Tab-separated table of C-alpha atoms and ligand atoms in Angstrom:
chain	number	residue	atom	x	y	z
A	1	UNK	CA	100.220	94.592	81.567
A	2	UNK	CA	98.494	97.648	80.803
A	3	UNK	CA	94.823	98.414	82.618
A	4	UNK	CA	93.783	102.404	82.083
A	5	UNK	CA	90.983	102.328	84.516
A	6	UNK	CA	90.498	103.463	87.524
A	7	UNK	CA	91.010	102.622	91.042
A	8	UNK	CA	88.367	102.748	93.179
A	9	UNK	CA	88.530	104.023	96.757
A	10	UNK	CA	86.207	104.555	99.560
A	11	UNK	CA	85.441	105.102	103.149
A	12	UNK	CA	83.132	106.628	105.674
A	13	UNK	CA	84.447	110.171	105.060
A	14	UNK	CA	87.363	111.747	104.747
A	15	UNK	CA	90.001	109.616	106.617
A	16	UNK	CA	90.663	107.288	103.748
A	17	UNK	CA	92.341	110.125	102.183
A	18	UNK	CA	95.377	109.258	104.237
A	19	UNK	CA	95.270	105.906	102.420
A	20	UNK	CA	94.915	107.708	99.260
A	21	UNK	CA	97.689	110.012	99.777
A	22	UNK	CA	100.251	106.681	100.044
A	23	UNK	CA	98.746	105.032	97.143
A	24	UNK	CA	98.922	108.470	94.751
A	25	UNK	CA	102.728	108.891	96.338
A	26	UNK	CA	103.428	105.006	95.161
A	27	UNK	CA	101.553	104.842	92.145
A	28	UNK	CA	101.447	108.542	90.620
A	29	UNK	CA	100.470	107.356	87.032
A	30	UNK	CA	97.320	105.551	88.263
A	31	UNK	CA	93.867	107.364	88.276
A	32	UNK	CA	92.101	107.344	91.256
A	33	UNK	CA	88.557	107.782	92.364
A	34	UNK	CA	87.751	108.374	96.151
A	35	UNK	CA	84.355	108.221	97.665
A	36	UNK	CA	83.753	109.646	100.973
A	37	UNK	CA	80.497	108.791	102.318
A	38	UNK	CA	80.779	111.388	105.102
A	39	UNK	CA	76.877	111.647	105.012
A	40	UNK	CA	76.751	108.456	106.912
A	41	UNK	CA	79.660	108.776	108.958
A	42	UNK	CA	80.451	107.763	111.476
A	43	UNK	CA	80.753	103.685	110.424
A	44	UNK	CA	82.482	102.830	113.788
A	45	UNK	CA	78.762	102.897	115.683
A	46	UNK	CA	77.169	101.010	113.359
A	47	UNK	CA	75.913	97.452	113.147
A	48	UNK	CA	77.694	95.052	111.111
A	49	UNK	CA	74.778	94.508	108.841
A	50	UNK	CA	74.595	98.231	108.375
A	51	UNK	CA	78.344	98.290	107.708
A	52	UNK	CA	78.176	95.763	104.811
A	53	UNK	CA	74.881	97.405	103.337
A	54	UNK	CA	76.655	101.139	103.567
A	55	UNK	CA	80.277	99.350	101.764
A	56	UNK	CA	78.164	97.427	99.128
A	57	UNK	CA	76.775	100.874	98.166
A	58	UNK	CA	79.978	102.309	97.887
A	59	UNK	CA	81.199	99.952	95.307
A	60	UNK	CA	78.423	99.972	93.088
A	61	UNK	CA	79.013	103.524	92.868
A	62	UNK	CA	82.669	103.125	92.120
A	63	UNK	CA	82.076	99.832	89.916
A	64	UNK	CA	79.778	102.132	87.890
A	65	UNK	CA	82.810	104.789	87.044
A	66	UNK	CA	84.415	101.432	85.515
A	67	UNK	CA	87.330	100.676	88.838
A	68	UNK	CA	89.468	97.667	87.909
A	69	UNK	CA	90.203	97.746	91.807
A	70	UNK	CA	88.750	98.342	95.233
A	71	UNK	CA	90.616	99.405	98.037
A	72	UNK	CA	88.660	99.438	101.274
A	73	UNK	CA	89.982	102.483	103.258
A	74	UNK	CA	88.501	101.962	105.954
A	75	UNK	CA	89.657	99.836	109.037
A	76	UNK	CA	85.980	99.773	110.051
A	77	UNK	CA	84.545	98.607	106.796
A	78	UNK	CA	87.209	95.963	106.360
A	79	UNK	CA	87.209	93.967	109.453
A	80	UNK	CA	83.073	94.006	108.956
A	81	UNK	CA	82.295	93.602	105.211
A	82	UNK	CA	85.473	92.609	103.442
A	83	UNK	CA	84.461	89.059	103.010
A	84	UNK	CA	80.639	89.693	102.253
A	85	UNK	CA	82.254	92.008	99.123
A	86	UNK	CA	84.729	89.465	98.309
A	87	UNK	CA	81.857	87.032	97.689
A	88	UNK	CA	79.558	89.225	96.276
A	89	UNK	CA	81.906	91.385	93.625
A	90	UNK	CA	84.251	89.614	91.311
A	91	UNK	CA	86.718	92.560	91.352
A	92	UNK	CA	89.705	92.433	93.253
A	93	UNK	CA	89.800	94.066	96.772
A	94	UNK	CA	92.353	95.337	99.061
A	95	UNK	CA	91.285	96.113	102.787
A	96	UNK	CA	93.072	97.799	105.553
A	97	UNK	CA	93.693	96.617	109.008
A	98	UNK	CA	95.021	97.313	112.270
A	99	UNK	CA	98.793	97.162	111.972
A	100	UNK	CA	98.934	94.744	114.952
A	101	UNK	CA	102.043	92.646	113.488
A	102	UNK	CA	104.656	94.775	113.277
A	103	UNK	CA	103.714	96.796	116.391
A	104	UNK	CA	103.869	93.416	118.478
A	105	UNK	CA	106.802	91.715	116.671
A	106	UNK	CA	108.850	94.923	117.675
A	107	UNK	CA	107.673	95.804	120.838
A	108	UNK	CA	110.280	95.653	123.377
A	109	UNK	CA	107.856	96.005	126.776
A	110	UNK	CA	105.279	93.421	125.082
A	111	UNK	CA	102.578	95.847	125.549
A	112	UNK	CA	101.287	97.806	122.807
A	113	UNK	CA	98.292	99.846	122.367
A	114	UNK	CA	95.716	100.227	119.599
A	115	UNK	CA	93.160	102.939	119.002
A	116	UNK	CA	90.384	102.036	116.640
A	117	UNK	CA	86.457	102.213	116.027
A	118	UNK	CA	84.052	99.846	118.103
A	119	UNK	CA	82.960	98.292	115.172
A	120	UNK	CA	86.759	97.155	114.259
A	121	UNK	CA	87.432	96.289	117.680
A	122	UNK	CA	84.484	94.188	118.361
A	123	UNK	CA	84.916	92.147	114.847
A	124	UNK	CA	85.680	88.753	114.131
A	125	UNK	CA	88.670	89.365	111.767
A	126	UNK	CA	90.365	91.724	113.941
A	127	UNK	CA	89.897	89.652	117.261
A	128	UNK	CA	90.888	86.596	115.408
A	129	UNK	CA	94.313	88.481	114.482
A	130	UNK	CA	94.682	89.824	117.889
A	131	UNK	CA	94.629	86.215	119.093
A	132	UNK	CA	97.736	85.202	116.916
A	133	UNK	CA	99.931	87.733	119.611
A	134	UNK	CA	98.802	86.432	122.636
A	135	UNK	CA	102.482	86.759	124.005
A	136	UNK	CA	101.567	90.875	123.462
A	137	UNK	CA	99.067	93.030	126.166
A	138	UNK	CA	96.892	94.711	123.576
A	139	UNK	CA	95.514	97.476	125.282
A	140	UNK	CA	92.153	98.420	122.994
A	141	UNK	CA	90.797	101.522	123.160
A	142	UNK	CA	87.701	102.942	121.171
A	143	UNK	CA	88.359	106.639	120.034
A	144	UNK	CA	84.614	107.698	120.889
A	145	UNK	CA	84.034	111.137	119.170
A	146	UNK	CA	87.345	111.215	117.122
A	147	UNK	CA	85.956	110.665	113.432
A	148	UNK	CA	83.162	113.205	114.021
A	149	UNK	CA	85.276	116.133	115.582
A	150	UNK	CA	87.716	115.331	112.427
A	151	UNK	CA	84.543	114.974	110.059
A	152	UNK	CA	83.681	118.351	111.220
A	153	UNK	CA	87.310	120.003	110.758
A	154	UNK	CA	87.829	120.361	114.350
A	155	UNK	CA	91.211	118.791	114.548
A	156	UNK	CA	92.921	121.161	116.864
A	157	UNK	CA	90.163	121.713	119.360
A	158	UNK	CA	90.620	121.440	123.017
A	159	UNK	CA	87.548	118.489	122.770
A	160	UNK	CA	90.339	116.834	120.902
A	161	UNK	CA	93.059	117.060	123.017
A	162	UNK	CA	90.693	116.196	126.075
A	163	UNK	CA	89.432	113.107	124.210
A	164	UNK	CA	92.722	112.276	123.027
A	165	UNK	CA	94.599	112.341	126.507
A	166	UNK	CA	91.828	110.411	128.117
A	167	UNK	CA	92.435	107.646	125.749
A	168	UNK	CA	95.982	107.825	125.557
A	169	UNK	CA	97.118	108.405	128.957
A	170	UNK	CA	96.132	104.929	130.642
A	171	UNK	CA	98.188	103.514	127.615
A	172	UNK	CA	101.378	105.319	128.533
A	173	UNK	CA	100.569	104.487	132.389
A	174	UNK	CA	100.243	100.576	130.859
A	175	UNK	CA	103.690	100.872	129.252
A	176	UNK	CA	103.294	100.711	125.847
A	177	UNK	CA	105.899	101.358	123.404
A	178	UNK	CA	103.985	101.160	120.071
A	179	UNK	CA	100.708	102.703	119.497
A	180	UNK	CA	98.708	101.521	116.541
A	181	UNK	CA	96.031	103.804	114.901
A	182	UNK	CA	93.260	101.702	113.894
A	183	UNK	CA	91.239	103.809	111.617
A	184	UNK	CA	92.319	105.694	109.017
A	185	UNK	CA	91.099	109.220	110.091
A	186	UNK	CA	93.630	108.913	113.071
A	187	UNK	CA	96.777	109.829	111.203
A	188	UNK	CA	95.505	113.180	110.683
A	189	UNK	CA	95.667	113.466	114.776
A	190	UNK	CA	99.524	112.385	114.579
A	191	UNK	CA	100.567	116.308	115.641
A	192	UNK	CA	98.161	116.106	118.551
A	193	UNK	CA	98.992	112.737	119.436
A	194	UNK	CA	103.049	113.386	119.528
A	195	UNK	CA	102.338	116.163	121.810
A	196	UNK	CA	100.521	113.936	124.147
A	197	UNK	CA	102.634	110.566	124.033
A	198	UNK	CA	106.350	110.293	125.141
A	199	UNK	CA	108.991	110.402	122.637
A	200	UNK	CA	110.321	106.639	122.815
A	201	UNK	CA	106.416	105.130	121.909
A	202	UNK	CA	105.770	104.688	118.260
A	203	UNK	CA	102.998	105.312	116.369
A	204	UNK	CA	102.196	103.371	113.455
A	205	UNK	CA	99.486	103.138	110.762
A	206	UNK	CA	98.750	101.298	107.658
A	207	UNK	CA	98.894	103.501	104.659
A	208	UNK	CA	101.952	102.522	102.977
A	209	UNK	CA	101.424	98.949	103.547
A	210	UNK	CA	97.773	99.171	101.881
A	211	UNK	CA	99.870	101.230	99.008
A	212	UNK	CA	102.603	98.316	98.454
A	213	UNK	CA	99.584	95.822	98.478
A	214	UNK	CA	97.921	97.884	95.770
A	215	UNK	CA	100.707	98.097	93.557
A	216	UNK	CA	101.675	94.317	94.054
A	217	UNK	CA	98.161	93.446	92.962
A	218	UNK	CA	98.267	95.602	90.145
A	219	UNK	CA	101.641	94.149	89.062
A	220	UNK	CA	100.268	90.384	89.613
A	221	UNK	CA	96.601	90.490	88.449
A	222	UNK	CA	95.111	94.015	87.453
A	223	UNK	CA	97.903	95.950	85.147
A	224	UNK	CA	99.164	99.526	85.673
A	225	UNK	CA	97.788	102.655	83.862
A	226	UNK	CA	100.330	103.369	81.427
A	227	UNK	CA	99.544	107.374	80.916
A	228	UNK	CA	101.674	110.160	82.240
A	229	UNK	CA	99.813	111.832	84.528
A	230	UNK	CA	96.029	110.702	85.729
A	231	UNK	CA	93.897	113.388	87.976
A	232	UNK	CA	92.509	112.157	90.847
A	233	UNK	CA	88.740	112.693	91.276
A	234	UNK	CA	87.196	112.894	95.038
A	235	UNK	CA	83.350	112.262	95.112
A	236	UNK	CA	81.640	113.462	98.808
A	237	UNK	CA	77.925	113.334	99.607
A	238	UNK	CA	77.991	116.293	102.232
A	239	UNK	CA	79.929	120.112	102.094
A	240	UNK	CA	83.179	119.294	100.628
A	241	UNK	CA	85.062	122.325	102.422
A	242	UNK	CA	86.489	119.735	105.105
A	243	UNK	CA	87.754	117.422	102.548
A	244	UNK	CA	88.557	120.212	100.300
A	245	UNK	CA	91.048	121.428	103.115
A	246	UNK	CA	92.621	118.208	104.147
A	247	UNK	CA	93.624	117.746	100.409
A	248	UNK	CA	95.167	121.460	100.488
A	249	UNK	CA	92.755	122.627	98.101
A	250	UNK	CA	94.194	120.952	95.246
A	251	UNK	CA	92.057	118.657	93.458
A	252	UNK	CA	88.536	118.507	92.003
A	253	UNK	CA	85.832	117.360	94.244
A	254	UNK	CA	82.151	116.201	93.071
A	255	UNK	CA	79.637	116.831	95.436
A	256	UNK	CA	76.829	113.467	94.391
A	257	UNK	CA	74.223	111.809	96.053
A	258	UNK	CA	75.161	108.299	96.874
B	301	DGL	N1	87.851	105.754	108.618
B	301	DGL	C1	87.346	104.595	109.506
B	301	DGL	C2	88.113	103.530	109.842
B	301	DGL	O1	89.422	103.111	109.414
B	301	DGL	C3	85.979	104.707	109.837
B	301	DGL	C4	85.527	105.499	110.874
B	301	DGL	C5	84.167	105.548	111.339
B	301	DGL	O2	83.196	105.948	110.384
B	301	DGL	O3	84.158	105.468	112.160
B	301	DGL	O4	87.670	103.129	110.694
């Protein structure tokens, strides 16, 4: 089945590019449109109603660009708004949720850590999933301040190290052997996180799983692009500098009001 329309991807900011990278790697012929709603980041501290409204605004923008499928590349928006989006729009949505399942299933210590936003950890969807793994102790930690530092381009700042140490040390003390990154911004912190965690602790995020799910939905329901190479386009509603750096200055970025 052929479908040459683009895949739409959105996040509260630049973090979802970690998901975009996984999708682009697995499906290089697909045209992608990425929306970074950095003006409204972080979503993690907002109410469910606010997150639903912002998510709908992003979807309307992507639908106006004729997208065939939308990837919600944000755990906070997925866990708070994906049911509302699916109820309102007649287009397939793929969401991203913290990878509790592979962590809990593979943990030897039966203790796993999860770092995510307040909005994700408080959501009904996350708590329902977590309940399914009641044999595993899940240490939940809100990553206060991390998204803002990433959005501002301060990935390697002393403040970042200090925050990460304060969030991860109690998990190390509690004997976790898996750390789940439950926010699409956090894969950009893996080098710093690795400096803090002992080597035996595995770090997992959901990027590849989302890319594989996108591929499956294209195959089963939507259709693939049949062109040789489709250039990705990125939209942001703030200064594109940090987004540009995170993309290694390789792609066109459009600054727009949305
Ligand atoms: N990147 C987002 C997530 O996956 C949201 C971060 C935020 O805006 O608070 O949760």
